[in-house]
Short mmCIF file of C-alpha atoms in Angstrom, two decimals:
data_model
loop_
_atom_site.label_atom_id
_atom_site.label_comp_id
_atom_site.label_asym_id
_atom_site.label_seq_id
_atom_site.Cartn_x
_atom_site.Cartn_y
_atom_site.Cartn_z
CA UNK I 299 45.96 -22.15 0.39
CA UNK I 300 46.74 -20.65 -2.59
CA UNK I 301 44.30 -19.74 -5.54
CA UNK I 302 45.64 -23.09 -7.43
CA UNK I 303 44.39 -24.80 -4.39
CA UNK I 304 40.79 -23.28 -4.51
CA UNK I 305 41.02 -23.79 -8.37
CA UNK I 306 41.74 -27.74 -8.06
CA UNK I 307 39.41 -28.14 -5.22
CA UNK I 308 36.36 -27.15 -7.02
CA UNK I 309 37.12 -27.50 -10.43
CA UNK I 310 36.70 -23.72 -11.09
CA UNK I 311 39.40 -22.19 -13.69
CA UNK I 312 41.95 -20.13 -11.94
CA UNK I 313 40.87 -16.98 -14.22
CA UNK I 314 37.62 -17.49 -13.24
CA UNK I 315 37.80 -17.13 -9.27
CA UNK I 316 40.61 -13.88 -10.05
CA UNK I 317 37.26 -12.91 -11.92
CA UNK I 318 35.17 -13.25 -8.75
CA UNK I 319 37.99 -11.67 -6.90
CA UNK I 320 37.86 -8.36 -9.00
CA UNK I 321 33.66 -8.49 -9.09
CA UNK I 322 34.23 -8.75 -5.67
CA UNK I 323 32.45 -11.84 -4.71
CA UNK I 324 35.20 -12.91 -3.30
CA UNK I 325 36.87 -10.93 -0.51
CA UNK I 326 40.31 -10.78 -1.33
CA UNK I 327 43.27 -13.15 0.55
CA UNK I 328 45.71 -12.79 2.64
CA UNK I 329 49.12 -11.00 0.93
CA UNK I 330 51.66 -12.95 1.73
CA UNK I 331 54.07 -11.75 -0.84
CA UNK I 332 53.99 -9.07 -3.48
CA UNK I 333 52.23 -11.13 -6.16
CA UNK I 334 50.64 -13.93 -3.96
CA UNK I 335 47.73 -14.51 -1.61
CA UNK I 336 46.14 -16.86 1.09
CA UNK I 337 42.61 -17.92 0.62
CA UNK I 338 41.05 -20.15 3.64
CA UNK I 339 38.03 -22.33 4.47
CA UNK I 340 36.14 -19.18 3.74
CA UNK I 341 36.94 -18.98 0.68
CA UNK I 342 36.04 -22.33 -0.43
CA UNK I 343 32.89 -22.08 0.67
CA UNK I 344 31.80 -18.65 -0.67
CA UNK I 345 33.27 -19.75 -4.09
CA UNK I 346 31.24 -23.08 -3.62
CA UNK I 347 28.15 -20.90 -2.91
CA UNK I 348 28.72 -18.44 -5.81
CA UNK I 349 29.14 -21.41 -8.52
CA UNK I 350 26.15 -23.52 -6.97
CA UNK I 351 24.06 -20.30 -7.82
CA UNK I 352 25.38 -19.64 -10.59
CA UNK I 353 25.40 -22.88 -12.52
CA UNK I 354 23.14 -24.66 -11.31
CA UNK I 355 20.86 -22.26 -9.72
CA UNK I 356 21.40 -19.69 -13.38
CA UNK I 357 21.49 -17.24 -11.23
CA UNK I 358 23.46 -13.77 -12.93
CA UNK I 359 26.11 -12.53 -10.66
CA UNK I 360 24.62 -9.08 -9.84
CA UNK I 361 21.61 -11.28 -8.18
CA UNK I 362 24.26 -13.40 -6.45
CA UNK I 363 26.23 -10.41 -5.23
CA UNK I 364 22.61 -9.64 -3.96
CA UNK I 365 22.16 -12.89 -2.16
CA UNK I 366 26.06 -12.49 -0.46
CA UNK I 367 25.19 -8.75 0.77
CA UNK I 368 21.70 -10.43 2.12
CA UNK I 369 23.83 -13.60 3.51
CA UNK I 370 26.38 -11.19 5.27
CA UNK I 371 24.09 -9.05 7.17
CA UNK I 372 23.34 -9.95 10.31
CA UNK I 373 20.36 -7.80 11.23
CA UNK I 374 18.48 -9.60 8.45
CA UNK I 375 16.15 -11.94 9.94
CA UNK I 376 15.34 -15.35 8.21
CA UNK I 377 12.23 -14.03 6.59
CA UNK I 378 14.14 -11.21 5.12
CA UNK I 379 16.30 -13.35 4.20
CA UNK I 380 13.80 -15.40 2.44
CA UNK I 381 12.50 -12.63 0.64
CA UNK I 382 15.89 -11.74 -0.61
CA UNK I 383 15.73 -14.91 -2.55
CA UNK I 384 12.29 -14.58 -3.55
CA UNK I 385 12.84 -11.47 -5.04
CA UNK I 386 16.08 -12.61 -6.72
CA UNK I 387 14.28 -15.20 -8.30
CA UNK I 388 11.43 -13.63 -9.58
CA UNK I 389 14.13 -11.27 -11.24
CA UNK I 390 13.82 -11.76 -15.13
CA UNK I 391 10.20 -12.09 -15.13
CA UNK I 392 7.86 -9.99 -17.35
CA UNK I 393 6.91 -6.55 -16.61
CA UNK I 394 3.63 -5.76 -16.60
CA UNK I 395 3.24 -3.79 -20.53
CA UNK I 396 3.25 -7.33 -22.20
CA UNK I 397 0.48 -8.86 -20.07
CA UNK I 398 -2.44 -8.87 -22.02
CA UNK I 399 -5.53 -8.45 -19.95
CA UNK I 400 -3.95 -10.32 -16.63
CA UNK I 401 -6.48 -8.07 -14.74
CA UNK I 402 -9.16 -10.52 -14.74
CA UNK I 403 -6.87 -13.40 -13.93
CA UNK I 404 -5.37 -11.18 -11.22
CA UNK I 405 -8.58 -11.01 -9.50
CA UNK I 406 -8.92 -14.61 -9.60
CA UNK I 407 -5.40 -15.35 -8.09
CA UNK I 408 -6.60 -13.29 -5.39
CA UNK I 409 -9.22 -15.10 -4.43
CA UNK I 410 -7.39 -18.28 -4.83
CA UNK I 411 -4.61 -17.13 -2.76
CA UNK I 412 -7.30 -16.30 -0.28
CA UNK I 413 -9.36 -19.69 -0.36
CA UNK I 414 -6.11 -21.35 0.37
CA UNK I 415 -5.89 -19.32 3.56
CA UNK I 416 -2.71 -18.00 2.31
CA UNK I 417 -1.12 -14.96 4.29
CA UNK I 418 1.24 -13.60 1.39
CA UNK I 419 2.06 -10.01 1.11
CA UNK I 420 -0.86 -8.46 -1.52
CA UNK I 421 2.71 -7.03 -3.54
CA UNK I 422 3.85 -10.59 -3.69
CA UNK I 423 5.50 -11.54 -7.57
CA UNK I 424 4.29 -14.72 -7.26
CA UNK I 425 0.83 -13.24 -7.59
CA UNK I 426 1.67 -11.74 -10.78
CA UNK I 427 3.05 -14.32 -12.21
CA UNK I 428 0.47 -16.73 -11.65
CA UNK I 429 -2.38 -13.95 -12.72
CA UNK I 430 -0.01 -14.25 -16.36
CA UNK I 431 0.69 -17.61 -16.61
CA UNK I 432 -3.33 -18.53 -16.17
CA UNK I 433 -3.89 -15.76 -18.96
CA UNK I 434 -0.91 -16.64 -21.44
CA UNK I 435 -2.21 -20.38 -21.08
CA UNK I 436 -5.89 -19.03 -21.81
CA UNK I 437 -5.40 -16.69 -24.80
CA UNK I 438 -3.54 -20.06 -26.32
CA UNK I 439 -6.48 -21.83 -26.01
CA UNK I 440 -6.32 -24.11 -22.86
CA UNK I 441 -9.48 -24.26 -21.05
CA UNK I 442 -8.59 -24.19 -17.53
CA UNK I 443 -8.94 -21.12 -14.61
CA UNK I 444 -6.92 -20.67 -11.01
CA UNK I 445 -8.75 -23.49 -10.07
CA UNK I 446 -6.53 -26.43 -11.54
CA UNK I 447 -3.59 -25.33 -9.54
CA UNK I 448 -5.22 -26.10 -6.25
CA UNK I 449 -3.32 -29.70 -5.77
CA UNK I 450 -0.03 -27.97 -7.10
CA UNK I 451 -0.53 -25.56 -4.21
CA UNK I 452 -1.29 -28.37 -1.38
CA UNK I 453 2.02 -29.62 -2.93
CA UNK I 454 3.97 -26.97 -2.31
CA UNK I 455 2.54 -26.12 1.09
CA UNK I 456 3.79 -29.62 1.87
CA UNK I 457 7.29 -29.36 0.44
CA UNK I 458 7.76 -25.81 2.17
CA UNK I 459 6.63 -27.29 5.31
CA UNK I 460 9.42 -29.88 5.07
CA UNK I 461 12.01 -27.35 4.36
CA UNK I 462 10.90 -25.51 6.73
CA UNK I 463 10.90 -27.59 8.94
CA UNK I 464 14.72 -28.71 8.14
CA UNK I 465 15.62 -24.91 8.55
CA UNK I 466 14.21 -24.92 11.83
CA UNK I 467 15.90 -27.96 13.05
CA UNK I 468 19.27 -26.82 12.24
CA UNK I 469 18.63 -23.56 13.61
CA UNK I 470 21.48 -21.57 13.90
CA UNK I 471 23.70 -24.40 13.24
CA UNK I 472 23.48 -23.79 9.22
CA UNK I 473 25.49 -21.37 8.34
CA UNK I 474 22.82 -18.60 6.20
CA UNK I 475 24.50 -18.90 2.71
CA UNK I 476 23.86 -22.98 2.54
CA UNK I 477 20.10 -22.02 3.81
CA UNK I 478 19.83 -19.52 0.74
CA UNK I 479 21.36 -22.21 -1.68
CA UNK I 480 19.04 -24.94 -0.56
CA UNK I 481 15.85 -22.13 -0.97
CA UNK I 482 17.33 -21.70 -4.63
CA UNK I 483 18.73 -25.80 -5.47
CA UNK I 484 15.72 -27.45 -4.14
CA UNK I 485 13.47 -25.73 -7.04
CA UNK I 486 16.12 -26.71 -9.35
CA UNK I 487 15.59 -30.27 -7.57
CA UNK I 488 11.71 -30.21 -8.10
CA UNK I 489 11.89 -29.05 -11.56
CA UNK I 490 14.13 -31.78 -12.34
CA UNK I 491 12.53 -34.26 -11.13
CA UNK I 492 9.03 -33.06 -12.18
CA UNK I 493 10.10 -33.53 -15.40
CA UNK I 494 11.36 -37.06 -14.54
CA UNK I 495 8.38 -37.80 -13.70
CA UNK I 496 6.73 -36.92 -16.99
CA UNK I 497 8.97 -38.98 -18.55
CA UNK I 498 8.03 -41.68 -16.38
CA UNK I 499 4.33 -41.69 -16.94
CA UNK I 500 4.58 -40.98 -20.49
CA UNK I 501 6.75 -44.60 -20.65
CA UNK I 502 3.89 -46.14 -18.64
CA UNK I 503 1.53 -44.70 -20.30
CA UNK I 504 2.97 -45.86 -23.95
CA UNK I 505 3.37 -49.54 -22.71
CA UNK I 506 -0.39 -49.23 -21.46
CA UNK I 507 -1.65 -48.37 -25.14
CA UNK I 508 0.57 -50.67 -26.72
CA UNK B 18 -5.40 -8.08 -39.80
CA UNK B 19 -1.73 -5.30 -39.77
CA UNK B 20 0.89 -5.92 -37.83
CA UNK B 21 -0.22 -2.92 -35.82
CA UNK B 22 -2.84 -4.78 -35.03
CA UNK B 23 -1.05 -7.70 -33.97
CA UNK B 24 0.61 -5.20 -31.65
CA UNK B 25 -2.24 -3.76 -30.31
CA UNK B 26 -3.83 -6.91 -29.22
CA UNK B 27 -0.72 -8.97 -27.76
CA UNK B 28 0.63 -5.29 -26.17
CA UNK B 29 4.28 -6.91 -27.71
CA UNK B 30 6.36 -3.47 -29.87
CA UNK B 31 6.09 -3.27 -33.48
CA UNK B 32 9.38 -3.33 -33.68
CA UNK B 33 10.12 -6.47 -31.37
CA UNK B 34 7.29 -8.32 -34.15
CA UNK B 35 9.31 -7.11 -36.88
CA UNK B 36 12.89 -9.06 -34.99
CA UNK B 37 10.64 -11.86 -34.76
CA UNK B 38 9.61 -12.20 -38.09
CA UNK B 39 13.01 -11.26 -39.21
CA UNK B 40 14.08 -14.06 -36.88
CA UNK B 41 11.62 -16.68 -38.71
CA UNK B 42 9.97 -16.89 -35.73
CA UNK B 43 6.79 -15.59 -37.50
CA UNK B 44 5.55 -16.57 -40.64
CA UNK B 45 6.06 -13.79 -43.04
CA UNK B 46 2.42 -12.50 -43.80
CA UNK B 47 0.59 -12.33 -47.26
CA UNK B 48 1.72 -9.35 -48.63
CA UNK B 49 -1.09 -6.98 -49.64
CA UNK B 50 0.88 -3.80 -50.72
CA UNK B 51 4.42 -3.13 -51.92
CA UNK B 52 5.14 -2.60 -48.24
CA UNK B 53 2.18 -4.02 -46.26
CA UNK B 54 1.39 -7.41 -45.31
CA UNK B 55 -1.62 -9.36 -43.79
CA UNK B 56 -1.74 -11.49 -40.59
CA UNK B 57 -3.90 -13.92 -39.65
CA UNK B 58 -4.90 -15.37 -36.06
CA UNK B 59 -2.00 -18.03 -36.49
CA UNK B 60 0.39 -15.35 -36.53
CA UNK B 61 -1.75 -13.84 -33.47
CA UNK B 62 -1.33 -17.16 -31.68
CA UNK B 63 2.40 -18.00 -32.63
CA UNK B 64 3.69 -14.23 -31.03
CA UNK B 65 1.65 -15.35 -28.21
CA UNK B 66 3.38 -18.50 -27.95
CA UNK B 67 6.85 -17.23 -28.65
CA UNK B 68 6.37 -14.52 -26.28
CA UNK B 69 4.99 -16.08 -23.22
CA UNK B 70 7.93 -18.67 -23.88
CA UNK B 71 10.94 -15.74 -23.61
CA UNK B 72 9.19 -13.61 -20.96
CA UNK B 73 7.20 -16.21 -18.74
CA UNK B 74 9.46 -19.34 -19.11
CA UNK B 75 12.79 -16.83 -19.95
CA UNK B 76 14.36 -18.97 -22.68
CA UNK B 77 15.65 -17.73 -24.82
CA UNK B 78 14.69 -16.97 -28.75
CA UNK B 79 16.89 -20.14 -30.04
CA UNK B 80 15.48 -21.98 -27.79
CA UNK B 81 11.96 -20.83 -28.35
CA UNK B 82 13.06 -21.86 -32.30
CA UNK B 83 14.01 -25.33 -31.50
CA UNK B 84 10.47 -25.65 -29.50
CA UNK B 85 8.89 -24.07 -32.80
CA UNK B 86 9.91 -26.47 -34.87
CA UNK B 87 9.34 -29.72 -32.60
CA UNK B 88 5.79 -28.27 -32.74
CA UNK B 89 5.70 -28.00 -36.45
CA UNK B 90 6.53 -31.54 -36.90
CA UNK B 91 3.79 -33.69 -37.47
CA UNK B 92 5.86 -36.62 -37.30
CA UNK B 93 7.06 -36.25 -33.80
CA UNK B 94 4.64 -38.39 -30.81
CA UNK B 95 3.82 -36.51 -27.69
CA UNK B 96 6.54 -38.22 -26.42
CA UNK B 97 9.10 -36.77 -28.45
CA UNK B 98 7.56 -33.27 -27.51
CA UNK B 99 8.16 -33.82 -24.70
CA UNK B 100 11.88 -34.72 -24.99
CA UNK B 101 12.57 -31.65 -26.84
CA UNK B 102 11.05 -29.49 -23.97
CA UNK B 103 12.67 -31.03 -21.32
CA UNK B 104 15.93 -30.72 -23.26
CA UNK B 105 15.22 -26.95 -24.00
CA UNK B 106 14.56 -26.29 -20.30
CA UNK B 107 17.65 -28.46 -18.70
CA UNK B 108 19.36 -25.98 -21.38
CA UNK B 109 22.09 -23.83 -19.60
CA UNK B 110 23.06 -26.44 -16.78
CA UNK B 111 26.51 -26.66 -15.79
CA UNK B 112 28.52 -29.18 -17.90
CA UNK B 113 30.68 -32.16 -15.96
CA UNK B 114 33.79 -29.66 -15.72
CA UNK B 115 32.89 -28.21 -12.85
CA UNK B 116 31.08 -30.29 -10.73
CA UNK B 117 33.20 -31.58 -7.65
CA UNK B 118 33.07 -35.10 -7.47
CA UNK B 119 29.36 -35.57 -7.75
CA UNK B 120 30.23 -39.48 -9.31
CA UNK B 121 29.17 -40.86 -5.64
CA UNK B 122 25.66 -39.03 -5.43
CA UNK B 123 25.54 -39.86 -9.02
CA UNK B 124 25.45 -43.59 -8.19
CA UNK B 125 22.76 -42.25 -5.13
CA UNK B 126 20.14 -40.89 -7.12
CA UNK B 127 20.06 -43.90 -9.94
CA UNK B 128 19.50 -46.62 -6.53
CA UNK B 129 16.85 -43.57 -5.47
CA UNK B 130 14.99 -43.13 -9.22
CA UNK B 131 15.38 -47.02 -9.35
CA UNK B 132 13.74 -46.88 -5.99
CA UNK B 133 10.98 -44.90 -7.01
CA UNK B 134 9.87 -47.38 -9.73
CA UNK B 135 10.44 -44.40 -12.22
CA UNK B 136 11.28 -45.66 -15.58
CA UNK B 137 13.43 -42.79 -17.02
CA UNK B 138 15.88 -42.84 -19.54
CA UNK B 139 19.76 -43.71 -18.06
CA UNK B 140 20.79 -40.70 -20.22
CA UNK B 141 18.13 -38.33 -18.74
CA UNK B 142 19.46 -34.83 -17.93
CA UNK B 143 17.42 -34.84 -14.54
CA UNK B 144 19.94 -37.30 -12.90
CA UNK B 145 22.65 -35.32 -13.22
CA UNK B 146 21.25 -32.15 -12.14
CA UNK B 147 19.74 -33.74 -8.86
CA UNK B 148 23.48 -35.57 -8.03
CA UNK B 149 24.97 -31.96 -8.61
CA UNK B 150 22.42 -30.43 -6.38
CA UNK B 151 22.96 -32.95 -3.55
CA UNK B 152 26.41 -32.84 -4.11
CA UNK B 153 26.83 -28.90 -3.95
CA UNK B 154 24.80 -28.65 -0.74
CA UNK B 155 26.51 -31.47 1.03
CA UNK B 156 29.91 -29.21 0.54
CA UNK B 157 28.08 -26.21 1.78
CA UNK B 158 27.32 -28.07 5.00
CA UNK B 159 23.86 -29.22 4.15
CA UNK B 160 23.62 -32.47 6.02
CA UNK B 161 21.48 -34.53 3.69
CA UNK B 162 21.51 -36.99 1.34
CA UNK B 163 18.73 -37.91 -2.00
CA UNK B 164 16.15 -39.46 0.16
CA UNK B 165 15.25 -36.38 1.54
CA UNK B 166 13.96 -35.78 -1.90
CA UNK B 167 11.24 -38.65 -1.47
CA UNK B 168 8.18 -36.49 -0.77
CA UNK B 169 9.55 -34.02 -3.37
CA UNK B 170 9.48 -37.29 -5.84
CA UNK B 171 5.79 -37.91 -4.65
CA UNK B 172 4.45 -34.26 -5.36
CA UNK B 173 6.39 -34.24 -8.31
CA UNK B 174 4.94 -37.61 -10.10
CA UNK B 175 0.98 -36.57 -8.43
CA UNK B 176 1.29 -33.56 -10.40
CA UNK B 177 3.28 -34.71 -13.82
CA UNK B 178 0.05 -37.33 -13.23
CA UNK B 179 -2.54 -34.89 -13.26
CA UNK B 180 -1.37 -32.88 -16.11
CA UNK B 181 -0.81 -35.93 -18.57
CA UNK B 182 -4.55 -36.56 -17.67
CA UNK B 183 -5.54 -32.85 -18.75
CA UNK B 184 -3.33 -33.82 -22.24
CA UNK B 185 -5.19 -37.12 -22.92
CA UNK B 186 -8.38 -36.03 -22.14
CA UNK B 187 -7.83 -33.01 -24.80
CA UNK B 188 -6.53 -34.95 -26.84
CA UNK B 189 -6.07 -33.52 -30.83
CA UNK B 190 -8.09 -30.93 -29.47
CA UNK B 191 -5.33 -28.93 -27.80
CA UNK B 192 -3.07 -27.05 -30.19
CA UNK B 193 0.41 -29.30 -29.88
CA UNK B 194 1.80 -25.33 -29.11
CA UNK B 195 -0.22 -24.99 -26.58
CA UNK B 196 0.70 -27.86 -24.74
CA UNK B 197 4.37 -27.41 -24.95
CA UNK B 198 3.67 -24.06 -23.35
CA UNK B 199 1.32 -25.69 -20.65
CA UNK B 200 4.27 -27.93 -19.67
CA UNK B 201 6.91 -25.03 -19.16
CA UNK B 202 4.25 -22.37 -18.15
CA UNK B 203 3.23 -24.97 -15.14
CA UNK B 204 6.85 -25.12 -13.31
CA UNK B 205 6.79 -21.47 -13.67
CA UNK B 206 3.30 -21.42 -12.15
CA UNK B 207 4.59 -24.00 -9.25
CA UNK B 208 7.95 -22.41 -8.44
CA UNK B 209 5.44 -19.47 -8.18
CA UNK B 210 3.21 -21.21 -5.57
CA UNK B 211 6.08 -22.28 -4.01
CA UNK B 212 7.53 -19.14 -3.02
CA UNK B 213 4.61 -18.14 -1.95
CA UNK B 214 3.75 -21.06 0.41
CA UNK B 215 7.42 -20.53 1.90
CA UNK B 216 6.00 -16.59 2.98
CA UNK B 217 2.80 -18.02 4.28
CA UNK B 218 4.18 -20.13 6.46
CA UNK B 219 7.11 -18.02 7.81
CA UNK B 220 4.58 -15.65 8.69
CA UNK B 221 2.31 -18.38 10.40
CA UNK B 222 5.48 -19.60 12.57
CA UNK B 223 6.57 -15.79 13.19
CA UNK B 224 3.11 -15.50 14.46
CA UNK B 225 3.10 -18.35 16.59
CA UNK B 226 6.74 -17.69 18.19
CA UNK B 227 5.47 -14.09 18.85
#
């Protein structure tokens, strides 16, 4: 098909997939004459991937050339894989000059992690960024420690269990790039409807008082 | 207290301060000297606010403005906090342009909130972002459809639950800043947990096919 093709089928502007051809996220077509190109099912799909990420997902397009180089080599296992994403998605995140005093609360995670019965990497972001987000909540003057995020950890234990659990099923059968969009979409999911949620309860809880 | 010292005890520049107060995102202090002005701990607490906002929860300054000001407004109910954070974070999503025939999972997730017993606004920016995400992964191959997302729903509501609890039983007590940033500080702090969970039990499963 030809890039008009790609363009009507997903709704992305014609400039912006010959943008994705020059950035290389897209490997090029099939010349079939001196100014025009072939583009197949592979095509579609990458393009399909590369807007998921980036739109929904907010994903920048270095990360998502990232995720394609990650995607498209096959030595990578699936937990390689995995921490492709996690690192991609961590990207962004503060370093650690701005932290003020997270050393305490980085102890704490620790421990937390620990009590859980976690096995995560000790380099793990996800440590760091809890260790900050307990102290940036502190130093603004909520009184809570690690402690209150035990049920949001049982919660997602549970949900990555599930999707786990889906990757396994599937096995081979899912091609890798729709396994690293679902990693990245199914937080958008959960943040969405987290904050549904809220909304919900807040509605309840207003007709309760009323 | 200088605004050195406001550096020295958030570890955030001089100079980035100085952008922020040029940027009304700071109060201007009490000047004390032709050049010199005094700041008091609720400058000390709005940097800290402003910058666990754009580093932590990565919005971004206008953003971080728009939250300011919701804060700053006596008038608006907890509800209508809420609104404006949710807004700011659903900030950045793809607009209908681009979104591939998402109308039919669109109609899916309304029968699947309506399912849920979830009263939330018909306008609410969550729908839309949970049809697009179905949508995107069913054309990457993801066999699946919204009620997949049940047990997602459940953790999601069990936590928005528990943290409206921690609000009401603060009550005025909590700084209204403070809660905004406990309400985007807490996804951050789940995606985080999330991640990690996904390690933990790759590493369990690697363990047990080994």
């Amino acid at each position: 098909m030809r890039i008009s093709d790609l363009s009507r089928q997903t709704g992305v502007p014609t400039a912006t997939i010959k943008f994705y051809l020059r950035e290389h996220l897209l490997p090029p077509g099939a010349m079939t004459a001196r100014n025009q190109a072939d583009y197949g099912s592979e095509h579609l799909r990458r393009l399909r991937f590369v807007r998921a990420l980036t739109t929904l997902g907010q994903l920048d397009l270095s990360t998502v050339r990232e995720l394609l180089v990650a995607v498209d080599d096959p030595q990578l296992s699936r937990r390689g894989l995995y921490e492709v994403v996690h690192r991609a998605l961590f990207r962004g995140e503060p370093v650690a000059s701005d932290t003020e005093g997270s050393e305490r609360a980085a102890g704490e995670v620790d421990e937390f992690i620990d009590g859980l019965g976690w096995q995560v990497d000790a380099s793990a972001p996800g440590r760091g960024t809890l260790a900050r987000v307990v102290t940036a909540l502190q130093r603004l003057g909520c009184e809570l420690n690690v402690d209150f995020l035990v049920p949001f950890a049982v919660a997602a234990e549970q949900l990555a269990l599930r999707e786990l659990d889906l990757h396994s099923k599937e096995g081979a059968a899912l091609d890798r790039g729709a396994m690293v969009a679902r990693i990245v979409l199914f937080e958008v999911a959960f943040a969405a409807l987290r904050r549904m949620a809220q909304e919900h309860l807040l509605v309840l809880r207003l007709a309760a008082d009323a």
